[in-house]
Amino acid sequence: MPLTRRRFNQSLLAGLGTLASPGLLAALVEGQDWARLQHPLSPPSEGPIEVLEFFSYGCPHCGRLNQVLPPWLERLPQDVTFRRVPVTFGRSSWETLARLYYTLKATGHLEDLDAAVFTALHEEERPLFQEAELKAWVEAQGVDAAEFEAVFHSASVRAQVSRGDRLQSRLGIRSVPGLVVDGRYRVLGRRATRYEDLLEITDGLIRRARSHRGNGG
């Protein structure tokens, strides 16, 4: 599988687990830490600043970022919203996992089972992208099998997956996890050495979006 669609830039990954130098990301560098999207969305001049995380349960690095998200989400400013968008990159296995995400969300099981999906896939090596294995796994987690299957195969879930893929394609996201701020700025993280650094860059882009809304920033 192409590395660009499965994992971070290798230079980023080589340093993960080490501490970033103090102040390394204090002044963000365009082209290193972040980039302007070539085909940005048109965010409102007022209202919340939206942070998008493009991800897949099939991506182990998405799972590691997911582990450091909770404390960051707890301190998000009131004018910022966060939304996760599972993507498929045209892979049937990742489509199954994207449908799993939306099904868990619709049935109220996402908060309890989100991290467990990453664990089952990447630590226990359970092939949850195979529907029979997936059904057995969710039932073992206490999810009603009939309800899960009905939602999993619903037109609504399939439509959400398609919308996510169209958004990913429009914004030019070619690797995951991919963080986008205000529909205009993308986190690159080429100087990052920890997953937390990606969130620090995101914070900086939130400040940029807040400062430059309405004046072409």
PDB file of N, CA and C in Angstrom, residues 34-122:
ATOM      1  N   TRP A  34       2.508  23.797   8.185  1.00  0.00           N
ATOM      2  CA  TRP A  34       1.154  23.897   7.661  1.00  0.00           C
ATOM      3  C   TRP A  34       1.179  24.361   6.219  1.00  0.00           C
ATOM      4  N   ALA A  35       0.029  24.215   5.545  1.00  0.00           N
ATOM      5  CA  ALA A  35      -0.105  24.651   4.157  1.00  0.00           C
ATOM      6  C   ALA A  35      -1.506  25.198   3.941  1.00  0.00           C
ATOM      7  N   ARG A  36      -1.611  26.112   2.998  1.00  0.00           N
ATOM      8  CA  ARG A  36      -2.922  26.598   2.572  1.00  0.00           C
ATOM      9  C   ARG A  36      -3.489  25.598   1.566  1.00  0.00           C
ATOM     10  N   LEU A  37      -4.741  25.264   1.725  1.00  0.00           N
ATOM     11  CA  LEU A  37      -5.376  24.330   0.804  1.00  0.00           C
ATOM     12  C   LEU A  37      -5.553  24.983  -0.562  1.00  0.00           C
ATOM     13  N   GLN A  38      -5.264  24.244  -1.608  1.00  0.00           N
ATOM     14  CA  GLN A  38      -5.417  24.773  -2.963  1.00  0.00           C
ATOM     15  C   GLN A  38      -6.878  24.993  -3.325  1.00  0.00           C
ATOM     16  N   HIS A  39      -7.747  24.177  -2.763  1.00  0.00           N
ATOM     17  CA  HIS A  39      -9.178  24.306  -3.037  1.00  0.00           C
ATOM     18  C   HIS A  39      -9.921  24.397  -1.700  1.00  0.00           C
ATOM     19  N   PRO A  40      -9.796  25.540  -1.023  1.00  0.00           N
ATOM     20  CA  PRO A  40     -10.391  25.668   0.306  1.00  0.00           C
ATOM     21  C   PRO A  40     -11.912  25.695   0.254  1.00  0.00           C
ATOM     22  N   LEU A  41     -12.497  25.380   1.381  1.00  0.00           N
ATOM     23  CA  LEU A  41     -13.928  25.568   1.540  1.00  0.00           C
ATOM     24  C   LEU A  41     -14.182  27.055   1.757  1.00  0.00           C
ATOM     25  N   SER A  42     -15.424  27.422   1.852  1.00  0.00           N
ATOM     26  CA  SER A  42     -15.769  28.823   2.118  1.00  0.00           C
ATOM     27  C   SER A  42     -16.371  28.912   3.510  1.00  0.00           C
ATOM     28  N   PRO A  43     -15.524  29.012   4.541  1.00  0.00           N
ATOM     29  CA  PRO A  43     -16.048  29.048   5.905  1.00  0.00           C
ATOM     30  C   PRO A  43     -16.788  30.351   6.156  1.00  0.00           C
ATOM     31  N   PRO A  44     -17.776  30.342   7.037  1.00  0.00           N
ATOM     32  CA  PRO A  44     -18.492  31.577   7.348  1.00  0.00           C
ATOM     33  C   PRO A  44     -17.585  32.565   8.056  1.00  0.00           C
ATOM     34  N   SER A  45     -17.868  33.848   7.866  1.00  0.00           N
ATOM     35  CA  SER A  45     -17.065  34.868   8.546  1.00  0.00           C
ATOM     36  C   SER A  45     -17.363  34.893  10.033  1.00  0.00           C
ATOM     37  N   GLU A  46     -18.520  34.357  10.409  1.00  0.00           N
ATOM     38  CA  GLU A  46     -18.892  34.245  11.813  1.00  0.00           C
ATOM     39  C   GLU A  46     -19.259  32.794  12.099  1.00  0.00           C
ATOM     40  N   GLY A  47     -19.333  32.462  13.384  1.00  0.00           N
ATOM     41  CA  GLY A  47     -19.658  31.095  13.751  1.00  0.00           C
ATOM     42  C   GLY A  47     -18.417  30.316  14.107  1.00  0.00           C
ATOM     43  N   PRO A  48     -18.582  29.064  14.499  1.00  0.00           N
ATOM     44  CA  PRO A  48     -17.449  28.264  14.980  1.00  0.00           C
ATOM     45  C   PRO A  48     -16.391  28.024  13.907  1.00  0.00           C
ATOM     46  N   ILE A  49     -15.158  27.921  14.357  1.00  0.00           N
ATOM     47  CA  ILE A  49     -14.049  27.469  13.521  1.00  0.00           C
ATOM     48  C   ILE A  49     -14.038  25.947  13.606  1.00  0.00           C
ATOM     49  N   GLU A  50     -14.133  25.283  12.472  1.00  0.00           N
ATOM     50  CA  GLU A  50     -14.212  23.821  12.481  1.00  0.00           C
ATOM     51  C   GLU A  50     -12.850  23.196  12.218  1.00  0.00           C
ATOM     52  N   VAL A  51     -12.493  22.243  13.064  1.00  0.00           N
ATOM     53  CA  VAL A  51     -11.304  21.420  12.850  1.00  0.00           C
ATOM     54  C   VAL A  51     -11.776  20.054  12.376  1.00  0.00           C
ATOM     55  N   LEU A  52     -11.272  19.620  11.235  1.00  0.00           N
ATOM     56  CA  LEU A  52     -11.607  18.308  10.685  1.00  0.00           C
ATOM     57  C   LEU A  52     -10.433  17.363  10.870  1.00  0.00           C
ATOM     58  N   GLU A  53     -10.726  16.152  11.306  1.00  0.00           N
ATOM     59  CA  GLU A  53      -9.704  15.107  11.320  1.00  0.00           C
ATOM     60  C   GLU A  53     -10.123  14.012  10.346  1.00  0.00           C
ATOM     61  N   PHE A  54      -9.399  13.897   9.249  1.00  0.00           N
ATOM     62  CA  PHE A  54      -9.600  12.794   8.322  1.00  0.00           C
ATOM     63  C   PHE A  54      -8.797  11.605   8.841  1.00  0.00           C
ATOM     64  N   PHE A  55      -9.439  10.445   8.936  1.00  0.00           N
ATOM     65  CA  PHE A  55      -8.785   9.302   9.570  1.00  0.00           C
ATOM     66  C   PHE A  55      -9.372   8.003   9.051  1.00  0.00           C
ATOM     67  N   SER A  56      -8.762   6.908   9.449  1.00  0.00           N
ATOM     68  CA  SER A  56      -9.347   5.584   9.250  1.00  0.00           C
ATOM     69  C   SER A  56      -8.963   4.707  10.430  1.00  0.00           C
ATOM     70  N   TYR A  57      -9.874   3.852  10.831  1.00  0.00           N
ATOM     71  CA  TYR A  57      -9.520   2.850  11.836  1.00  0.00           C
ATOM     72  C   TYR A  57      -8.401   1.953  11.323  1.00  0.00           C
ATOM     73  N   GLY A  58      -8.252   1.852  10.009  1.00  0.00           N
ATOM     74  CA  GLY A  58      -7.200   1.019   9.442  1.00  0.00           C
ATOM     75  C   GLY A  58      -5.817   1.622   9.536  1.00  0.00           C
ATOM     76  N   CYS A  59      -5.708   2.847  10.005  1.00  0.00           N
ATOM     77  CA  CYS A  59      -4.434   3.561  10.111  1.00  0.00           C
ATOM     78  C   CYS A  59      -3.947   3.540  11.554  1.00  0.00           C
ATOM     79  N   PRO A  60      -2.835   2.862  11.859  1.00  0.00           N
ATOM     80  CA  PRO A  60      -2.353   2.805  13.243  1.00  0.00           C
ATOM     81  C   PRO A  60      -1.959   4.169  13.790  1.00  0.00           C
ATOM     82  N   HIS A  61      -1.473   5.064  12.939  1.00  0.00           N
ATOM     83  CA  HIS A  61      -1.081   6.390  13.407  1.00  0.00           C
ATOM     84  C   HIS A  61      -2.300   7.219  13.813  1.00  0.00           C
ATOM     85  N   CYS A  62      -3.424   6.967  13.166  1.00  0.00           N
ATOM     86  CA  CYS A  62      -4.667   7.603  13.590  1.00  0.00           C
ATOM     87  C   CYS A  62      -5.028   7.157  15.004  1.00  0.00           C
ATOM     88  N   GLY A  63      -4.777   5.895  15.297  1.00  0.00           N
ATOM     89  CA  GLY A  63      -5.038   5.384  16.639  1.00  0.00           C
ATOM     90  C   GLY A  63      -4.161   6.046  17.680  1.00  0.00           C
ATOM     91  N   ARG A  64      -2.918   6.306  17.323  1.00  0.00           N
ATOM     92  CA  ARG A  64      -2.008   6.950  18.276  1.00  0.00           C
ATOM     93  C   ARG A  64      -2.385   8.411  18.487  1.00  0.00           C
ATOM     94  N   LEU A  65      -2.778   9.091  17.418  1.00  0.00           N
ATOM     95  CA  LEU A  65      -3.263  10.461  17.588  1.00  0.00           C
ATOM     96  C   LEU A  65      -4.523  10.464  18.443  1.00  0.00           C
ATOM     97  N   ASN A  66      -5.371   9.475  18.244  1.00  0.00           N
ATOM     98  CA  ASN A  66      -6.611   9.381  18.998  1.00  0.00           C
ATOM     99  C   ASN A  66      -6.362   9.290  20.502  1.00  0.00           C
ATOM    100  N   GLN A  67      -5.231   8.724  20.881  1.00  0.00           N
ATOM    101  CA  GLN A  67      -4.909   8.582  22.300  1.00  0.00           C
ATOM    102  C   GLN A  67      -4.599   9.913  22.970  1.00  0.00           C
ATOM    103  N   VAL A  68      -4.093  10.883  22.206  1.00  0.00           N
ATOM    104  CA  VAL A  68      -3.725  12.174  22.809  1.00  0.00           C
ATOM    105  C   VAL A  68      -4.781  13.243  22.560  1.00  0.00           C
ATOM    106  N   LEU A  69      -5.859  12.897  21.878  1.00  0.00           N
ATOM    107  CA  LEU A  69      -6.906  13.874  21.590  1.00  0.00           C
ATOM    108  C   LEU A  69      -7.728  14.309  22.803  1.00  0.00           C
ATOM    109  N   PRO A  70      -8.109  13.401  23.729  1.00  0.00           N
ATOM    110  CA  PRO A  70      -9.040  13.797  24.782  1.00  0.00           C
ATOM    111  C   PRO A  70      -8.660  15.051  25.561  1.00  0.00           C
ATOM    112  N   PRO A  71      -7.426  15.179  26.088  1.00  0.00           N
ATOM    113  CA  PRO A  71      -7.116  16.406  26.829  1.00  0.00           C
ATOM    114  C   PRO A  71      -7.138  17.647  25.949  1.00  0.00           C
ATOM    115  N   TRP A  72      -6.790  17.488  24.683  1.00  0.00           N
ATOM    116  CA  TRP A  72      -6.838  18.626  23.758  1.00  0.00           C
ATOM    117  C   TRP A  72      -8.284  19.039  23.511  1.00  0.00           C
ATOM    118  N   LEU A  73      -9.165  18.071  23.337  1.00  0.00           N
ATOM    119  CA  LEU A  73     -10.569  18.377  23.108  1.00  0.00           C
ATOM    120  C   LEU A  73     -11.200  19.055  24.317  1.00  0.00           C
ATOM    121  N   GLU A  74     -10.758  18.677  25.495  1.00  0.00           N
ATOM    122  CA  GLU A  74     -11.319  19.258  26.715  1.00  0.00           C
ATOM    123  C   GLU A  74     -11.036  20.749  26.832  1.00  0.00           C
ATOM    124  N   ARG A  75      -9.944  21.195  26.247  1.00  0.00           N
ATOM    125  CA  ARG A  75      -9.587  22.614  26.375  1.00  0.00           C
ATOM    126  C   ARG A  75      -9.843  23.409  25.090  1.00  0.00           C
ATOM    127  N   LEU A  76     -10.595  22.847  24.165  1.00  0.00           N
ATOM    128  CA  LEU A  76     -10.928  23.595  22.953  1.00  0.00           C
ATOM    129  C   LEU A  76     -11.715  24.851  23.315  1.00  0.00           C
ATOM    130  N   PRO A  77     -11.376  25.979  22.705  1.00  0.00           N
ATOM    131  CA  PRO A  77     -12.152  27.202  22.947  1.00  0.00           C
ATOM    132  C   PRO A  77     -13.601  27.030  22.507  1.00  0.00           C
ATOM    133  N   GLN A  78     -14.465  27.860  23.035  1.00  0.00           N
ATOM    134  CA  GLN A  78     -15.892  27.736  22.737  1.00  0.00           C
ATOM    135  C   GLN A  78     -16.215  28.035  21.283  1.00  0.00           C
ATOM    136  N   ASP A  79     -15.332  28.756  20.599  1.00  0.00           N
ATOM    137  CA  ASP A  79     -15.614  29.101  19.204  1.00  0.00           C
ATOM    138  C   ASP A  79     -15.029  28.088  18.223  1.00  0.00           C
ATOM    139  N   VAL A  80     -14.667  26.896  18.716  1.00  0.00           N
ATOM    140  CA  VAL A  80     -14.064  25.865  17.872  1.00  0.00           C
ATOM    141  C   VAL A  80     -14.859  24.567  17.997  1.00  0.00           C
ATOM    142  N   THR A  81     -15.133  23.931  16.871  1.00  0.00           N
ATOM    143  CA  THR A  81     -15.756  22.613  16.865  1.00  0.00           C
ATOM    144  C   THR A  81     -14.803  21.612  16.220  1.00  0.00           C
ATOM    145  N   PHE A  82     -14.986  20.347  16.543  1.00  0.00           N
ATOM    146  CA  PHE A  82     -14.111  19.282  16.047  1.00  0.00           C
ATOM    147  C   PHE A  82     -14.969  18.187  15.435  1.00  0.00           C
ATOM    148  N   ARG A  83     -14.596  17.756  14.245  1.00  0.00           N
ATOM    149  CA  ARG A  83     -15.366  16.704  13.562  1.00  0.00           C
ATOM    150  C   ARG A  83     -14.419  15.708  12.917  1.00  0.00           C
ATOM    151  N   ARG A  84     -14.693  14.438  13.119  1.00  0.00           N
ATOM    152  CA  ARG A  84     -13.897  13.372  12.512  1.00  0.00           C
ATOM    153  C   ARG A  84     -14.571  12.899  11.229  1.00  0.00           C
ATOM    154  N   VAL A  85     -13.758  12.641  10.226  1.00  0.00           N
ATOM    155  CA  VAL A  85     -14.270  12.201   8.934  1.00  0.00           C
ATOM    156  C   VAL A  85     -13.517  10.944   8.512  1.00  0.00           C
ATOM    157  N   PRO A  86     -14.129   9.767   8.637  1.00  0.00           N
ATOM    158  CA  PRO A  86     -13.457   8.550   8.166  1.00  0.00           C
ATOM    159  C   PRO A  86     -13.393   8.537   6.645  1.00  0.00           C
ATOM    160  N   VAL A  87     -12.268   8.101   6.108  1.00  0.00           N
ATOM    161  CA  VAL A  87     -12.084   8.083   4.654  1.00  0.00           C
ATOM    162  C   VAL A  87     -11.758   6.666   4.202  1.00  0.00           C
ATOM    163  N   THR A  88     -11.886   6.437   2.906  1.00  0.00           N
ATOM    164  CA  THR A  88     -11.662   5.088   2.379  1.00  0.00           C
ATOM    165  C   THR A  88     -10.501   5.008   1.398  1.00  0.00           C
ATOM    166  N   PHE A  89     -10.157   6.098   0.743  1.00  0.00           N
ATOM    167  CA  PHE A  89      -9.142   6.098  -0.324  1.00  0.00           C
ATOM    168  C   PHE A  89      -9.424   5.000  -1.352  1.00  0.00           C
ATOM    169  N   GLY A  90     -10.710   4.679  -1.532  1.00  0.00           N
ATOM    170  CA  GLY A  90     -11.096   3.694  -2.532  1.00  0.00           C
ATOM    171  C   GLY A  90     -10.892   2.249  -2.130  1.00  0.00           C
ATOM    172  N   ARG A  91     -10.556   2.000  -0.871  1.00  0.00           N
ATOM    173  CA  ARG A  91     -10.325   0.623  -0.412  1.00  0.00           C
ATOM    174  C   ARG A  91     -11.596   0.049   0.198  1.00  0.00           C
ATOM    175  N   SER A  92     -11.962  -1.135  -0.216  1.00  0.00           N
ATOM    176  CA  SER A  92     -13.167  -1.755   0.329  1.00  0.00           C
ATOM    177  C   SER A  92     -13.028  -2.017   1.825  1.00  0.00           C
ATOM    178  N   SER A  93     -11.826  -2.373   2.272  1.00  0.00           N
ATOM    179  CA  SER A  93     -11.619  -2.645   3.696  1.00  0.00           C
ATOM    180  C   SER A  93     -11.825  -1.380   4.522  1.00  0.00           C
ATOM    181  N   TRP A  94     -11.339  -0.252   4.015  1.00  0.00           N
ATOM    182  CA  TRP A  94     -11.503   1.004   4.752  1.00  0.00           C
ATOM    183  C   TRP A  94     -12.939   1.516   4.657  1.00  0.00           C
ATOM    184  N   GLU A  95     -13.647   1.158   3.577  1.00  0.00           N
ATOM    185  CA  GLU A  95     -15.062   1.518   3.497  1.00  0.00           C
ATOM    186  C   GLU A  95     -15.842   0.817   4.608  1.00  0.00           C
ATOM    187  N   THR A  96     -15.535  -0.456   4.832  1.00  0.00           N
ATOM    188  CA  THR A  96     -16.180  -1.189   5.919  1.00  0.00           C
ATOM    189  C   THR A  96     -15.927  -0.499   7.252  1.00  0.00           C
ATOM    190  N   LEU A  97     -14.702  -0.051   7.471  1.00  0.00           N
ATOM    191  CA  LEU A  97     -14.352   0.597   8.734  1.00  0.00           C
ATOM    192  C   LEU A  97     -14.991   1.976   8.856  1.00  0.00           C
ATOM    193  N   ALA A  98     -15.142   2.676   7.743  1.00  0.00           N
ATOM    194  CA  ALA A  98     -15.835   3.966   7.773  1.00  0.00           C
ATOM    195  C   ALA A  98     -17.306   3.761   8.122  1.00  0.00           C
ATOM    196  N   ARG A  99     -17.910   2.734   7.547  1.00  0.00           N
ATOM    197  CA  ARG A  99     -19.303   2.428   7.881  1.00  0.00           C
ATOM    198  C   ARG A  99     -19.426   2.017   9.341  1.00  0.00           C
ATOM    199  N   LEU A 100     -18.417   1.325   9.854  1.00  0.00           N
ATOM    200  CA  LEU A 100     -18.407   0.970  11.272  1.00  0.00           C
ATOM    201  C   LEU A 100     -18.450   2.224  12.135  1.00  0.00           C
ATOM    202  N   TYR A 101     -17.633   3.217  11.800  1.00  0.00           N
ATOM    203  CA  TYR A 101     -17.601   4.462  12.583  1.00  0.00           C
ATOM    204  C   TYR A 101     -18.986   5.104  12.635  1.00  0.00           C
ATOM    205  N   TYR A 102     -19.598   5.285  11.478  1.00  0.00           N
ATOM    206  CA  TYR A 102     -20.897   5.955  11.454  1.00  0.00           C
ATOM    207  C   TYR A 102     -21.980   5.115  12.120  1.00  0.00           C
ATOM    208  N   THR A 103     -21.851   3.793  12.048  1.00  0.00           N
ATOM    209  CA  THR A 103     -22.829   2.926  12.703  1.00  0.00           C
ATOM    210  C   THR A 103     -22.709   3.024  14.216  1.00  0.00           C
ATOM    211  N   LEU A 104     -21.482   2.989  14.721  1.00  0.00           N
ATOM    212  CA  LEU A 104     -21.284   3.143  16.162  1.00  0.00           C
ATOM    213  C   LEU A 104     -21.789   4.495  16.641  1.00  0.00           C
ATOM    214  N   LYS A 105     -21.563   5.517  15.839  1.00  0.00           N
ATOM    215  CA  LYS A 105     -22.029   6.858  16.206  1.00  0.00           C
ATOM    216  C   LYS A 105     -23.549   6.911  16.244  1.00  0.00           C
ATOM    217  N   ALA A 106     -24.189   6.331  15.240  1.00  0.00           N
ATOM    218  CA  ALA A 106     -25.647   6.377  15.151  1.00  0.00           C
ATOM    219  C   ALA A 106     -26.324   5.565  16.244  1.00  0.00           C
ATOM    220  N   THR A 107     -25.685   4.485  16.678  1.00  0.00           N
ATOM    221  CA  THR A 107     -26.293   3.609  17.686  1.00  0.00           C
ATOM    222  C   THR A 107     -25.870   3.959  19.110  1.00  0.00           C
ATOM    223  N   GLY A 108     -25.068   5.003  19.259  1.00  0.00           N
ATOM    224  CA  GLY A 108     -24.684   5.455  20.593  1.00  0.00           C
ATOM    225  C   GLY A 108     -23.557   4.682  21.241  1.00  0.00           C
ATOM    226  N   HIS A 109     -22.787   3.932  20.449  1.00  0.00           N
ATOM    227  CA  HIS A 109     -21.707   3.117  21.008  1.00  0.00           C
ATOM    228  C   HIS A 109     -20.313   3.667  20.707  1.00  0.00           C
ATOM    229  N   LEU A 110     -20.240   4.808  20.032  1.00  0.00           N
ATOM    230  CA  LEU A 110     -18.938   5.299  19.589  1.00  0.00           C
ATOM    231  C   LEU A 110     -18.019   5.631  20.754  1.00  0.00           C
ATOM    232  N   GLU A 111     -18.514   6.339  21.728  1.00  0.00           N
ATOM    233  CA  GLU A 111     -17.659   6.752  22.845  1.00  0.00           C
ATOM    234  C   GLU A 111     -17.061   5.548  23.564  1.00  0.00           C
ATOM    235  N   ASP A 112     -17.853   4.499  23.735  1.00  0.00           N
ATOM    236  CA  ASP A 112     -17.382   3.325  24.466  1.00  0.00           C
ATOM    237  C   ASP A 112     -16.452   2.437  23.641  1.00  0.00           C
ATOM    238  N   LEU A 113     -16.647   2.379  22.335  1.00  0.00           N
ATOM    239  CA  LEU A 113     -15.939   1.385  21.524  1.00  0.00           C
ATOM    240  C   LEU A 113     -14.915   1.968  20.558  1.00  0.00           C
ATOM    241  N   ASP A 114     -14.827   3.272  20.462  1.00  0.00           N
ATOM    242  CA  ASP A 114     -13.925   3.898  19.489  1.00  0.00           C
ATOM    243  C   ASP A 114     -12.485   3.416  19.657  1.00  0.00           C
ATOM    244  N   ALA A 115     -11.934   3.568  20.850  1.00  0.00           N
ATOM    245  CA  ALA A 115     -10.548   3.143  21.088  1.00  0.00           C
ATOM    246  C   ALA A 115     -10.410   1.630  20.955  1.00  0.00           C
ATOM    247  N   ALA A 116     -11.458   0.900  21.329  1.00  0.00           N
ATOM    248  CA  ALA A 116     -11.408  -0.560  21.258  1.00  0.00           C
ATOM    249  C   ALA A 116     -11.280  -1.056  19.823  1.00  0.00           C
ATOM    250  N   VAL A 117     -11.823  -0.306  18.865  1.00  0.00           N
ATOM    251  CA  VAL A 117     -11.692  -0.703  17.460  1.00  0.00           C
ATOM    252  C   VAL A 117     -10.225  -0.661  17.040  1.00  0.00           C
ATOM    253  N   PHE A 118      -9.538   0.434  17.383  1.00  0.00           N
ATOM    254  CA  PHE A 118      -8.107   0.530  17.069  1.00  0.00           C
ATOM    255  C   PHE A 118      -7.331  -0.615  17.724  1.00  0.00           C
ATOM    256  N   THR A 119      -7.653  -0.909  18.980  1.00  0.00           N
ATOM    257  CA  THR A 119      -6.963  -1.980  19.698  1.00  0.00           C
ATOM    258  C   THR A 119      -7.192  -3.328  19.024  1.00  0.00           C
ATOM    259  N   ALA A 120      -8.433  -3.604  18.676  1.00  0.00           N
ATOM    260  CA  ALA A 120      -8.756  -4.886  18.042  1.00  0.00           C
ATOM    261  C   ALA A 120      -8.025  -5.055  16.714  1.00  0.00           C
ATOM    262  N   LEU A 121      -7.939  -3.980  15.948  1.00  0.00           N
ATOM    263  CA  LEU A 121      -7.307  -4.058  14.632  1.00  0.00           C
ATOM    264  C   LEU A 121      -5.791  -4.151  14.705  1.00  0.00           C
ATOM    265  N   HIS A 122      -5.180  -3.304  15.531  1.00  0.00           N
ATOM    266  CA  HIS A 122      -3.728  -3.127  15.452  1.00  0.00           C
ATOM    267  C   HIS A 122      -2.938  -3.823  16.561  1.00  0.00           C
TER     268      HIS A 122
END
